[in-house]
Coordinates of C-alpha atoms and ligand atoms in Angstrom, one line a residue:
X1 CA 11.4 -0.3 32.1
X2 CA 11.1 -3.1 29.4
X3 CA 8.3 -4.6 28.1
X4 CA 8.3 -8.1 25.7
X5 CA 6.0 -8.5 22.7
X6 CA 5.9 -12.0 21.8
X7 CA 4.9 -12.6 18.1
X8 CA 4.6 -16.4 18.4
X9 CA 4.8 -17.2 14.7
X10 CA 7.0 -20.0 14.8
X11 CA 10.4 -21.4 13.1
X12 CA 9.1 -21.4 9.9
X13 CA 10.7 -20.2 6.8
X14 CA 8.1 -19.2 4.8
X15 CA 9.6 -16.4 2.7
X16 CA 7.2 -13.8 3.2
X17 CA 7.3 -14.0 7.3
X18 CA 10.4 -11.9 7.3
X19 CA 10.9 -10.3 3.8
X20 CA 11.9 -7.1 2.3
X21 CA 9.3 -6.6 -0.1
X22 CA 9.2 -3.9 -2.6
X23 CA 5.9 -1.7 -4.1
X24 CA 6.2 -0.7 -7.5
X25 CA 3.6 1.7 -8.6
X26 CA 4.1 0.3 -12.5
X27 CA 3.1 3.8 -13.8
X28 CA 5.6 5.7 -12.6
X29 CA 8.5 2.8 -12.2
X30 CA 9.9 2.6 -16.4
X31 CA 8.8 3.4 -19.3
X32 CA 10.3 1.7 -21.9
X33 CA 7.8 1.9 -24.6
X34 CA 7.9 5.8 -24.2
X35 CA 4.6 6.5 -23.7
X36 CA 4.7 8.8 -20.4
X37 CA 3.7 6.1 -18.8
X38 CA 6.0 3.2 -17.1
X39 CA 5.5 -0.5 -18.3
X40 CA 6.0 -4.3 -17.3
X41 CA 9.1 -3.7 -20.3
X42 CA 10.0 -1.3 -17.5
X43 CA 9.8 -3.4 -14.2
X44 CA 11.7 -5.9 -16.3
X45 CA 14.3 -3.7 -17.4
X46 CA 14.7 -2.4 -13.9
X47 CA 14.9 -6.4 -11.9
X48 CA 18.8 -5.8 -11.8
X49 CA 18.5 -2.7 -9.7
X50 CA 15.8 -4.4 -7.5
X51 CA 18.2 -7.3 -7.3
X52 CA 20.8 -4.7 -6.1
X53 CA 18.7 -3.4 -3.4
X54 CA 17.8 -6.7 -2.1
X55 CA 14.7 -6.8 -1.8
X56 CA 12.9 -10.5 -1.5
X57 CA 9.9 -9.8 -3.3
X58 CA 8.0 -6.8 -5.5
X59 CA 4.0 -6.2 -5.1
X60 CA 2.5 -4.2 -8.4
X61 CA -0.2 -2.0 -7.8
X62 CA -2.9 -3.2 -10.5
X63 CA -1.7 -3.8 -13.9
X64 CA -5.0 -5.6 -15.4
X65 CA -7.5 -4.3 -18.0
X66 CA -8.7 -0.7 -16.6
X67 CA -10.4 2.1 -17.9
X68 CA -7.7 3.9 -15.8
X69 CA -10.2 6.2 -14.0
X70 CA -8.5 5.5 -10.2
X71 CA -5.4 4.0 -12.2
X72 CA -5.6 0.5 -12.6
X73 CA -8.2 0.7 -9.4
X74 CA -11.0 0.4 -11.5
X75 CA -10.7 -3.2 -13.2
X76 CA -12.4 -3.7 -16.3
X77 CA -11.0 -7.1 -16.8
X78 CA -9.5 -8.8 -14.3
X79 CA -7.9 -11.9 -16.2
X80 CA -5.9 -9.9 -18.6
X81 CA -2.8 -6.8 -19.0
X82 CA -4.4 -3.6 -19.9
X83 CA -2.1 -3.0 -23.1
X84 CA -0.9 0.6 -21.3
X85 CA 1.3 -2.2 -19.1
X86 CA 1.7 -4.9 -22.0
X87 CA 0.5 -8.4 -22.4
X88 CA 0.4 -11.7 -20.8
X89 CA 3.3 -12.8 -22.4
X90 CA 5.6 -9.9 -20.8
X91 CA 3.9 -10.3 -18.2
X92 CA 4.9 -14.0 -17.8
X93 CA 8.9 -12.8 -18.7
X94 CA 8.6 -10.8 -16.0
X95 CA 7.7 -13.3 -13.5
X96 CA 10.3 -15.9 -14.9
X97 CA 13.0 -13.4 -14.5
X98 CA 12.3 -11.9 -11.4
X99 CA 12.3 -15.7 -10.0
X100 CA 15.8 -16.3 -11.8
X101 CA 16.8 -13.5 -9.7
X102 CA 15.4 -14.9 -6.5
X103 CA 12.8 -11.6 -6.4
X104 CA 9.2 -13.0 -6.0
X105 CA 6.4 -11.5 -7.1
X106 CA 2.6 -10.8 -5.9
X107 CA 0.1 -8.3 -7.8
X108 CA -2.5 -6.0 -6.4
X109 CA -6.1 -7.8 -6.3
X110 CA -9.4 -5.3 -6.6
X111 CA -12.6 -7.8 -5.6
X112 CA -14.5 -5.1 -3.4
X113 CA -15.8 -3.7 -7.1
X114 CA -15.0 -3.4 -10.8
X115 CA -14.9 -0.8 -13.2
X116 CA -18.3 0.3 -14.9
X117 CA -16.5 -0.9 -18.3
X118 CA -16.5 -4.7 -16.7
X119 CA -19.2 -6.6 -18.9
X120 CA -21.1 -7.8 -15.9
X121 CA -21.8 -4.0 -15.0
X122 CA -23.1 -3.5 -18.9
X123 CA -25.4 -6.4 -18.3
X124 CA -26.7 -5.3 -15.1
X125 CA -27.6 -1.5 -16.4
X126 CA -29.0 -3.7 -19.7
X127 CA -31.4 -5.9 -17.2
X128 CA -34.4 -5.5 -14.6
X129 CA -34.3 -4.5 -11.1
X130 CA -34.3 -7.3 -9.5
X131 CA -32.2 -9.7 -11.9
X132 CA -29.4 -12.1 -11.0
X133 CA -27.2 -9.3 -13.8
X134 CA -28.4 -6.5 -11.4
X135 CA -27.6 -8.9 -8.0
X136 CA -24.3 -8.8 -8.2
X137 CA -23.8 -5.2 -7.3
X138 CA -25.8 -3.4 -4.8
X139 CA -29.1 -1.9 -6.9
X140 CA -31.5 -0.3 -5.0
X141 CA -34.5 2.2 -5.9
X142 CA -33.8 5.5 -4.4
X143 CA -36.1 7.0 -1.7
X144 CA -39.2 9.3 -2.0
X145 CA -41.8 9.1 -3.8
X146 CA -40.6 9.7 -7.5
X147 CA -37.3 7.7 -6.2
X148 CA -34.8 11.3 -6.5
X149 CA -33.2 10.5 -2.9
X150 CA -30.0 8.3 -2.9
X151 CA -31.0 4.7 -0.7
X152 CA -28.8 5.4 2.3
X153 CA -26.7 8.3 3.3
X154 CA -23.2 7.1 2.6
X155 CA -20.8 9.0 1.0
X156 CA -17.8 8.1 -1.3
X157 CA -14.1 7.7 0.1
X158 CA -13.2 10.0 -2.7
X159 CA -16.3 12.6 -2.0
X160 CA -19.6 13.0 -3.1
X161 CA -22.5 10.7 -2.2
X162 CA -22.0 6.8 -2.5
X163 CA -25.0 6.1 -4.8
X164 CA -25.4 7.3 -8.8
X165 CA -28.7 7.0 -10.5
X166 CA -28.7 4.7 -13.9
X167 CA -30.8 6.1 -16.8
X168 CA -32.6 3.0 -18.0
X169 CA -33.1 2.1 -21.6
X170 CA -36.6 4.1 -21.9
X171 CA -34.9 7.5 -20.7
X172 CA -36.8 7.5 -17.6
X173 CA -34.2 7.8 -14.4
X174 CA -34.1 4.1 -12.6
X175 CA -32.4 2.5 -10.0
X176 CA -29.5 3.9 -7.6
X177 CA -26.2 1.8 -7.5
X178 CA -23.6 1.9 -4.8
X179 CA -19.9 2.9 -5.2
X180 CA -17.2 3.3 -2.4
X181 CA -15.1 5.3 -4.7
X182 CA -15.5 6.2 -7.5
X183 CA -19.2 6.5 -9.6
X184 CA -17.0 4.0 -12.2
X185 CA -16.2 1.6 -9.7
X186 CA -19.5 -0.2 -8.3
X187 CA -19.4 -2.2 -5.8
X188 CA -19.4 -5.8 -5.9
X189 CA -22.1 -7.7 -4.1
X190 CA -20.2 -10.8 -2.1
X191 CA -23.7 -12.7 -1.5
X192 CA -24.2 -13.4 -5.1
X193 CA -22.0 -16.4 -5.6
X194 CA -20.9 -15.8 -8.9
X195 CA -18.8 -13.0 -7.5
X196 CA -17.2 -15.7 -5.5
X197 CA -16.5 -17.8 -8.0
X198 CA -14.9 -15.7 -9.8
X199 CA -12.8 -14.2 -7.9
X200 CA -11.6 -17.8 -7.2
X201 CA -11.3 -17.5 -11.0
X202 CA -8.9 -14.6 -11.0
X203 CA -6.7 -15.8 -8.6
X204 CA -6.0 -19.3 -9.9
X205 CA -5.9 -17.6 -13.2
X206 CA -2.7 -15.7 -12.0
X207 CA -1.4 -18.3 -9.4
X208 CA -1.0 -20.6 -12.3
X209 CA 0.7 -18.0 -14.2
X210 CA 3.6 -18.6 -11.4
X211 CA 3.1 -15.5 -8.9
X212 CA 3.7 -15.6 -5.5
X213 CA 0.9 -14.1 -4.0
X214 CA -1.4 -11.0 -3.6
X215 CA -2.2 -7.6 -2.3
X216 CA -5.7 -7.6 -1.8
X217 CA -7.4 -3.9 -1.8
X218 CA -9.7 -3.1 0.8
X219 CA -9.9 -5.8 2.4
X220 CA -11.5 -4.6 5.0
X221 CA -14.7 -3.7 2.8
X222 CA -16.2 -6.3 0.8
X223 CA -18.8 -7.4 2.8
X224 CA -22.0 -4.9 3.8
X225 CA -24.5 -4.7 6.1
X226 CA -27.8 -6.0 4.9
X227 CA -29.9 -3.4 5.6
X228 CA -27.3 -0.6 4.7
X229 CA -27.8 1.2 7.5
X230 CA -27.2 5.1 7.4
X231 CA -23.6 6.5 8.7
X232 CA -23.8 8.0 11.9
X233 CA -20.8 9.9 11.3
X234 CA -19.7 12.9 8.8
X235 CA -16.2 11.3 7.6
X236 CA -13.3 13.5 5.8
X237 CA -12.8 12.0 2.2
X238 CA -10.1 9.4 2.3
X239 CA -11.1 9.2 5.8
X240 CA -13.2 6.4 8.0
X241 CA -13.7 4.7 11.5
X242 CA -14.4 1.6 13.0
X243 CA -17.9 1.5 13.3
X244 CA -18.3 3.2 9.5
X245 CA -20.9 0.7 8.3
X246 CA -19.9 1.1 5.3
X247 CA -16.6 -1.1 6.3
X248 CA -15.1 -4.0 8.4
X249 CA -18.5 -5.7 8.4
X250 CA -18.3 -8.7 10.4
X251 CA -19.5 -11.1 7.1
X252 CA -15.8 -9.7 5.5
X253 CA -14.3 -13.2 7.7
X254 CA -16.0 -15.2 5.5
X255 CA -15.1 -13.8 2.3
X256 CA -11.7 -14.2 3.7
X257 CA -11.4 -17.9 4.4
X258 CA -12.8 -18.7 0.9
X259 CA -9.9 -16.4 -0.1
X260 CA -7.4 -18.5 1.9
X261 CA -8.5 -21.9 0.7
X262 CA -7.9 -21.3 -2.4
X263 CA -4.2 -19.7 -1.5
X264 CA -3.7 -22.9 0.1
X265 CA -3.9 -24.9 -3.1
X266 CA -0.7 -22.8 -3.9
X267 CA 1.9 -24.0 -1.0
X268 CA 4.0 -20.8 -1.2
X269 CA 2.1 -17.9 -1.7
X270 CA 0.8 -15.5 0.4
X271 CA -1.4 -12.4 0.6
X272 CA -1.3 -9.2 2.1
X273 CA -4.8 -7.3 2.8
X274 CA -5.5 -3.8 2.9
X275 CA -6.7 -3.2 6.2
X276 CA -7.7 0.1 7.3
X277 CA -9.0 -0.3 10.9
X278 CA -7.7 1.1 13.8
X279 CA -8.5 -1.6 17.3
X280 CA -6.1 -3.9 18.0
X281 CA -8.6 -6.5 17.8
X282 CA -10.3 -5.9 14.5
X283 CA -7.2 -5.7 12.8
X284 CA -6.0 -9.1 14.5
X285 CA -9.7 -10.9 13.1
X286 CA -8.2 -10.8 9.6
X287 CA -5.1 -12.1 10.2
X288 CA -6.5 -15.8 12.1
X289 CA -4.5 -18.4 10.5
X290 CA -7.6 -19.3 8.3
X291 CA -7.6 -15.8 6.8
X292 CA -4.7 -13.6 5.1
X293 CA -1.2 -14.4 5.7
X294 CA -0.4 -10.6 6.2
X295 CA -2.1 -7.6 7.1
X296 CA -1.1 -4.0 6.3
X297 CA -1.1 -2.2 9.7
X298 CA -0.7 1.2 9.0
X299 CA 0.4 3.1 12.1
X300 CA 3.9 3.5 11.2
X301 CA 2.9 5.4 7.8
X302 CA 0.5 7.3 9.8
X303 CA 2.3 8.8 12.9
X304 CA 5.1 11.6 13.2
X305 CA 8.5 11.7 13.9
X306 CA 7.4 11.5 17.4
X307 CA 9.4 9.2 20.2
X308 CA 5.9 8.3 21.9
X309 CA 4.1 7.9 18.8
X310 CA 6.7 5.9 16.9
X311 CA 6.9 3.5 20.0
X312 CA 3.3 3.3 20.5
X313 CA 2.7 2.6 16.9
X314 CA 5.4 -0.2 17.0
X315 CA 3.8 -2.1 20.6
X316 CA 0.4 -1.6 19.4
X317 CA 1.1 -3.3 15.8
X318 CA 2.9 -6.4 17.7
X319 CA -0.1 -6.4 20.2
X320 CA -2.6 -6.7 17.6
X321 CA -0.5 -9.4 15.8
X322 CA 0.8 -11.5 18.7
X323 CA -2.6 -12.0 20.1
X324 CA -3.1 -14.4 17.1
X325 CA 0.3 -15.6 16.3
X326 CA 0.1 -14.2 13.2
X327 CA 3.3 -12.2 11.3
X328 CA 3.6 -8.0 12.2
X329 CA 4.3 -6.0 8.8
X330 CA 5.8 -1.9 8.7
X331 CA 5.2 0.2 6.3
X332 CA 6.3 4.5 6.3
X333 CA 4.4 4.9 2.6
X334 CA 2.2 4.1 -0.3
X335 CA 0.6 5.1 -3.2
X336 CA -2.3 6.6 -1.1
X337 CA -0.6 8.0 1.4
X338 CA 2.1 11.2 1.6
X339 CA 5.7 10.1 1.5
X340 CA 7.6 10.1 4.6
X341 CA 10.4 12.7 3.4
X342 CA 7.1 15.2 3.3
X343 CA 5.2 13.6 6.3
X344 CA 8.3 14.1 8.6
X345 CA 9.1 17.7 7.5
X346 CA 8.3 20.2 10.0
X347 CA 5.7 22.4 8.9
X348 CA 8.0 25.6 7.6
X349 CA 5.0 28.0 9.2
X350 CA 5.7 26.8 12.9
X351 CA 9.8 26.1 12.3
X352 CA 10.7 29.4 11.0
X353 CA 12.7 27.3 8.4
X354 CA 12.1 27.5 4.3
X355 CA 10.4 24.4 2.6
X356 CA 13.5 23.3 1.2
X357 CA 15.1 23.5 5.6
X358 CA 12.6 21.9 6.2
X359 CA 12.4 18.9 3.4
X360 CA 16.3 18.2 4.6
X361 CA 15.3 17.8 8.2
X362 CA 12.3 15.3 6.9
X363 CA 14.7 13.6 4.5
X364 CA 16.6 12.8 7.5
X365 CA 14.3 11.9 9.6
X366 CA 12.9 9.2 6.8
X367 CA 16.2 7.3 7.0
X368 CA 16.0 7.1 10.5
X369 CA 12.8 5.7 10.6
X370 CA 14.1 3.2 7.7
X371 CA 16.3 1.6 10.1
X372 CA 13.4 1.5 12.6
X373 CA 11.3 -0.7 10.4
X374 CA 13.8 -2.3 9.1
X375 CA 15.4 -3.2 12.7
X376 CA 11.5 -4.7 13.2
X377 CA 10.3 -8.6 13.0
X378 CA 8.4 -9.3 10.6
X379 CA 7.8 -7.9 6.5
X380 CA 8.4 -4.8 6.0
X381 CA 7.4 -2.8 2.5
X382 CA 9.0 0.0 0.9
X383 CA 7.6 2.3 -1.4
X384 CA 9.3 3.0 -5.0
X385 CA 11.0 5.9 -4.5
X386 CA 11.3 5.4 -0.5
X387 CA 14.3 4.5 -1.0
X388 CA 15.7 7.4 -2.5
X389 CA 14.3 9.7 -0.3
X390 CA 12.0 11.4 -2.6
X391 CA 9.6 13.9 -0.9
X392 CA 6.0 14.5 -2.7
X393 CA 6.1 16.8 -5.6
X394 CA 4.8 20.2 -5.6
X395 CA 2.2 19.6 -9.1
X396 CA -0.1 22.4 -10.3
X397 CA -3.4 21.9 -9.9
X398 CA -3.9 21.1 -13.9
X399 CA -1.4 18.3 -13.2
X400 CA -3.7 16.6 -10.8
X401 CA -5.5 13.3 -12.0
X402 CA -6.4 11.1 -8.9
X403 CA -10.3 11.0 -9.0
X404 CA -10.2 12.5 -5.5
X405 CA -9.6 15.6 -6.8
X406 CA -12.7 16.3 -9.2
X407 CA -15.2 14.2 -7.1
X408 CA -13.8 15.8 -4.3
X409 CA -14.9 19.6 -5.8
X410 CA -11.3 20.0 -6.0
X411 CA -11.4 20.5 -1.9
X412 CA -9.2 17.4 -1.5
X413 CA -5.9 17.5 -4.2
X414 CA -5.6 13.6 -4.1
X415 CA -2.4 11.5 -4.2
X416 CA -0.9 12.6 -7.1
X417 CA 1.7 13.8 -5.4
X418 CA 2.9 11.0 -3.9
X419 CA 3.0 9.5 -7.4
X420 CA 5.1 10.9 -9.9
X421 CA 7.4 9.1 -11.8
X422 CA 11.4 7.5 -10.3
X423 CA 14.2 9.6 -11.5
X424 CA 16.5 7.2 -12.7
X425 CA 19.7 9.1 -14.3
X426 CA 21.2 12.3 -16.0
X427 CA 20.2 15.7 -15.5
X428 CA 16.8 16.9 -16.8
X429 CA 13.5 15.5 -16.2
X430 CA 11.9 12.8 -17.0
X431 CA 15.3 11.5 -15.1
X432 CA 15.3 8.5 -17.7
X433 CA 11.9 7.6 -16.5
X434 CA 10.7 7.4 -20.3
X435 CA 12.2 9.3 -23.8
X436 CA 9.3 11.8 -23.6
X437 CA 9.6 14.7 -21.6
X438 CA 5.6 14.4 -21.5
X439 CA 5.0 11.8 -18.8
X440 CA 1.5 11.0 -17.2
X441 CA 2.6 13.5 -14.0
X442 CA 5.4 16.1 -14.3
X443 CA 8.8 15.0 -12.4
X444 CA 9.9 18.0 -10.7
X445 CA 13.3 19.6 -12.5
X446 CA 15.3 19.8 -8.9
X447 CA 15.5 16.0 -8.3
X448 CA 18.5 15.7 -10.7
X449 CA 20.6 14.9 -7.1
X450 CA 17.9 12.2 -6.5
X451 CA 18.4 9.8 -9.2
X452 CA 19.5 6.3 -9.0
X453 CA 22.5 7.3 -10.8
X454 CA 23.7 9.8 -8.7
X455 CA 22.7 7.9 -5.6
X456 CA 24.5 4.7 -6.6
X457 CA 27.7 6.6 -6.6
X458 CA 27.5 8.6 -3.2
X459 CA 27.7 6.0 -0.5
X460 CA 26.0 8.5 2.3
X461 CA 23.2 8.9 -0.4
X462 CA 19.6 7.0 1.1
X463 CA 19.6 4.7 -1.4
X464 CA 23.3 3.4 0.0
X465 CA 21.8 3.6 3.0
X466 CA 19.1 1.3 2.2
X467 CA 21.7 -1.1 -0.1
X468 CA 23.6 -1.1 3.6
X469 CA 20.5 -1.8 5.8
X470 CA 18.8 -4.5 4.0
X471 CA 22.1 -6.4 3.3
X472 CA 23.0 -6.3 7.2
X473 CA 19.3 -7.2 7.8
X474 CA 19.7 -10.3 5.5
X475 CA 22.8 -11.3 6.3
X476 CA 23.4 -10.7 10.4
X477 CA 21.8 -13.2 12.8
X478 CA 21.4 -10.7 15.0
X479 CA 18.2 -9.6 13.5
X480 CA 16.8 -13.0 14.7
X481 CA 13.2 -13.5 17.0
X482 CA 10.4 -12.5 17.1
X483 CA 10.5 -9.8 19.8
X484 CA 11.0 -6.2 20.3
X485 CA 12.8 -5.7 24.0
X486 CA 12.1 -1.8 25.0
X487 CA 15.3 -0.2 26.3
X488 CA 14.9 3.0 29.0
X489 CA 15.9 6.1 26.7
X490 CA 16.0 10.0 27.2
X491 CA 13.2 11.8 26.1
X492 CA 12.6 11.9 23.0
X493 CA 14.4 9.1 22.5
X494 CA 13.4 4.8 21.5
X495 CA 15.5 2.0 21.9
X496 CA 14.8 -1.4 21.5
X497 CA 16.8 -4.9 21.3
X498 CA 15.8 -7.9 19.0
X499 CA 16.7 -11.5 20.6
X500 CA 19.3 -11.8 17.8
X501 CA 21.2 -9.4 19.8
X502 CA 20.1 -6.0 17.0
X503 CA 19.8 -2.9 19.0
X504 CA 18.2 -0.1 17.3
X505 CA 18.1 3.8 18.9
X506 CA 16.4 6.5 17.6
X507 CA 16.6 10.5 18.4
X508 CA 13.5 12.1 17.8
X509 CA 14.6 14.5 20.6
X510 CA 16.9 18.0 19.8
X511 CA 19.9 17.1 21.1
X512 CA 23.1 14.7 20.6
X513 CA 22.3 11.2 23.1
X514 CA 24.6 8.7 24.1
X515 CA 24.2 5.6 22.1
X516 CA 23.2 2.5 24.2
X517 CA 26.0 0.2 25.1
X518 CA 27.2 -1.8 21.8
X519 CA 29.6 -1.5 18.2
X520 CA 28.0 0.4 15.9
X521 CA 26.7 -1.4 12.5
X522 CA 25.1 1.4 10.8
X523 CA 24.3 5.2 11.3
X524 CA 21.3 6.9 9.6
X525 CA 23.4 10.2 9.6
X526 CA 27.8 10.5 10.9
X527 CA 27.8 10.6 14.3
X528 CA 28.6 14.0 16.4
X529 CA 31.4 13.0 18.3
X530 CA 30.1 9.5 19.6
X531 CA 26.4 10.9 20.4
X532 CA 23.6 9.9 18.1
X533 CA 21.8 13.5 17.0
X534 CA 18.5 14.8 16.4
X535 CA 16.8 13.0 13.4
X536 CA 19.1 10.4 13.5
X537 CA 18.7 6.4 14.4
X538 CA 21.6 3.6 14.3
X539 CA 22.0 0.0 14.5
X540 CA 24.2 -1.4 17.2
X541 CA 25.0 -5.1 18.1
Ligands
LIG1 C1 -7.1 1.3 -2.1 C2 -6.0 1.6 -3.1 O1 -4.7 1.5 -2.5 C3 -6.3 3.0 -3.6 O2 -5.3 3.5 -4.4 C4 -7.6 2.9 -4.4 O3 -8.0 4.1 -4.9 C5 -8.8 2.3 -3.5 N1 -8.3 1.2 -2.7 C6 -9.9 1.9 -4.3 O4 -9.6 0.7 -5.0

């Protein structure tokens, strides 16, 4: 049986309707100023290797002024390099050279809230309840009689209640304001226009600087209810639905068009949004041609190496996206969530194997489902470090810095692990990350076989593999239309065909298959005498 998802989005050849684009957590990508921490010096020294990959574009996770609390998350200026990264003037290098190499690049964008350092919050906890200073978060007095309850029962993503009390000037405990996260990143308040406006402010501020486009954080919560209604729902940290009020509020469209009209002053660029919603048709309301070009659909980072799963994840992304012609995206990782190498590993408990068995059969596993998104129409985005393979590190628990694990009672150890630092070269770690052996999150000593030097030189590494598969996926025409044909496979099993003529299988079953009729363009592990095996996809035209 085969079914046809049409994606509609036309003969256009905006760059970022079929790219390659690359996430470089800046932290933990190069540090050249040997600090512990990476640096834009770093992404710059590094655009040759990008330019190896191939990859069409790079998206930084937040490099403006931060107090560094959720790492960059928490923006305390949003028109300037926090000097951790470097200045406006690298800054602008960086850009110039990654467009002499043809790599474009887009930044992250945090307008759901700032950090408590950002001057408007000083002026709100300086002013009345009440004021325009206090309007533009959400202040409300707390319940009960003396005012000791929180306004609403919300709770944070990162744990914890939602609300914090401010002390006000006098001593005397005041109002409650309302954070998401973190208690230092308050909420922004979208129906005070100045927030608006200068948003509009930031992003002309860095479109005019020459970048391509943005990633825009949760974009799926900047807008709330009026009456901030109670949850319904207990929700795990990290964790929410549909129908959390405290996200996908229907006034979030708005916010969204504004977003886009100003975009569309900059023929070119384009932005991705964060959206974390699971129907079909939520997920398509953001991405109407008059909202964001791109939307993160994150099925394919959340499912296992399951046949069913993978497929389902696949036709439900290009329903969603085809029922308003807009462009599908894949992604298997990201800063926030646990890298695929881990993700894919079967659990050693159930497997009878050890952890490191078990990391080799998710290793391989991970490059079979990089030819699967990569095989896929549409933008596909890779994860620093995806590339090589890297699985999460093991880090003690006095390692740990994401704010999910303190406001979390330590119940919830974050995404630090997911996090730590590229081994570049030679033996020992930091792997060449930075000179200091004392970087911002250990690098564990047994990935001396994962550096980019070592994988550069082995052409079976993953990060030859990936060279290979984005190369062919340039270059061949058979990775043309818009469509994902579903072949009949054996259990276990997916196959599907691409217009161009691109066939991609992948065994997700425990024994060898037959491949599908067709010459073989690339393997994600040798062959077993002609039969594709377990944990194992290839390309076939
Ligand atoms: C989503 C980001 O990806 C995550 O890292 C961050 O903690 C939250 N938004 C809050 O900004």
């Amino acid at each position: 049986m085969s079914e046809q998802y049409v994606t509609n989005y036309g003969p256009t050849d905006d760059w970022w309707r079929n790219a390659v684009v690359y996430q470089v957590y800046p932290r933990s990508f190069s540090d050249l100023n040997g600090d512990g921490v990476g640096d834009l010096a770093g992404v710059i020294d590094k655009l040759g290797y990008l330019e190896l990959l191939g990859v069409d574009a790079i998206w930084l996770s937040p490099i403006m002024r931060s107090p560094m609390v959720d790492h960059g998350y928490d923006v305390a200026d949003p028109r300037d390099i926090d000097p951790l990264f470097g200045d406006l003037a690298t800054f602008d290098k960086l850009v110039a050279e990654a467009h002499d190499r043809d790599i474009r690049v887009t930044m992250d964008l945090v307008p759901n809230h700032t950090s408590d350092q950002h001057e408007w919050f000083a002026q709100a906890l300086a002013a009345e309840p009440g004021s325009p200073e206090r309007d533009r978060y959400f202040f409300r007095d707390g319940l009960g009689d003396d005012g000791s309850q929180p306004p609403n029962n919300w709770t944070s993503v990162f744990g914890g209640p939602a609300w914090s009390r401010v002390t006000d000037e006098d001593g005397e405990l005041g109002q409650w304001y309302l954070h998401l996260f973190a208690p230092q990143q308050p909420d922004l308040n979208f129906e005070n226009p100045d927030v608006l406006d200068d948003l509009r402010a930031t992003m002309r501020f860095w479109l005019d600087r020459d970048v391509d486009g943005f990633r825009i954080d949760v974009s799926h919560g900047m807008a709330k209810p009026a009456d901030l209604p109670d949850m319904t729902d207990a929700v795990e940290i990290l964790r929410h639905t549909d129908d959390d009020p405290r996200f996908n509020d229907p006034g979030v469209h708005a916010i969204h068009r504004e977003i886009r009209a100003v975009m569309d002053e900059y023929p070119g660029t384009a932005n991705v949004g964060e959206v974390w919603v699971s129907s079909n048709d939520a997920f398509a309301e953001y991405v109407r041609r008059d909202e964001l070009h791109l939307g993160f659909n994150f099925r394919l980072a959340t499912v296992d190496y399951d046949a069913d799963q993978v497929r389902e994840a696949i036709t439900e992304s290009l329903t969603a996206t085809s029922s308003v012609g807009a462009v599908p995206t894949w992604t298997l990782s990201n800063h926030d969530v646990p890298r695929e190498v881990t993700r894919y590993a079967p659990d050693p408990a159930e497997s009878g194997l050890n952890g490191g068995q078990a990391l080799a059969i998710g290793a391989l596993r991970a490059r079979a489902m990089a030819l699967v998104e990569l095989a896929l129409p549409g933008t596909v985005f890779i994860y620093n470090g995806a590339e090589l393979g890297l699985p999460n590190a093991d880090l003690p628990d006095d390692a740990l810095v994401d704010p999910v694990w303190e406001n979390s009672g330590h119940t919830d150890r974050g995404r630090d692990e997911c996090r730590v630092p590229m081994p570049w070269e030679g033996a020992e770690p930091p792997f060449g990350f930075s000179s200091t052996p004392d970087t911002w999150l250990p690098v564990p000593a047994d990935w001396a076989g994962l550096t980019v030097e070592a994988q550069l030189e082995d052409i079976f590494s993953t990060l030859s593999l990936y060279r290979q598969a984005l190369e062919l996926r340039y270059a061949r025409p058979e990775f043309s239309g818009d469509t994902v044909e579903w072949y009949g496979a054996p259990d276990g099993c997916i196959a599907f065909r691409r217009p161009g003529g691109l066939i991609c299988a992948m065994n997700a079953s425990t024994e060898p298959i037959p491949l599908p009729p067709g010459q073989v363009l690339l393997v994600s592990t040798p062959l077993d005498n002609g039969l594709l095996p377990p944990n194992t996809a290839a390309w076939l035209i």
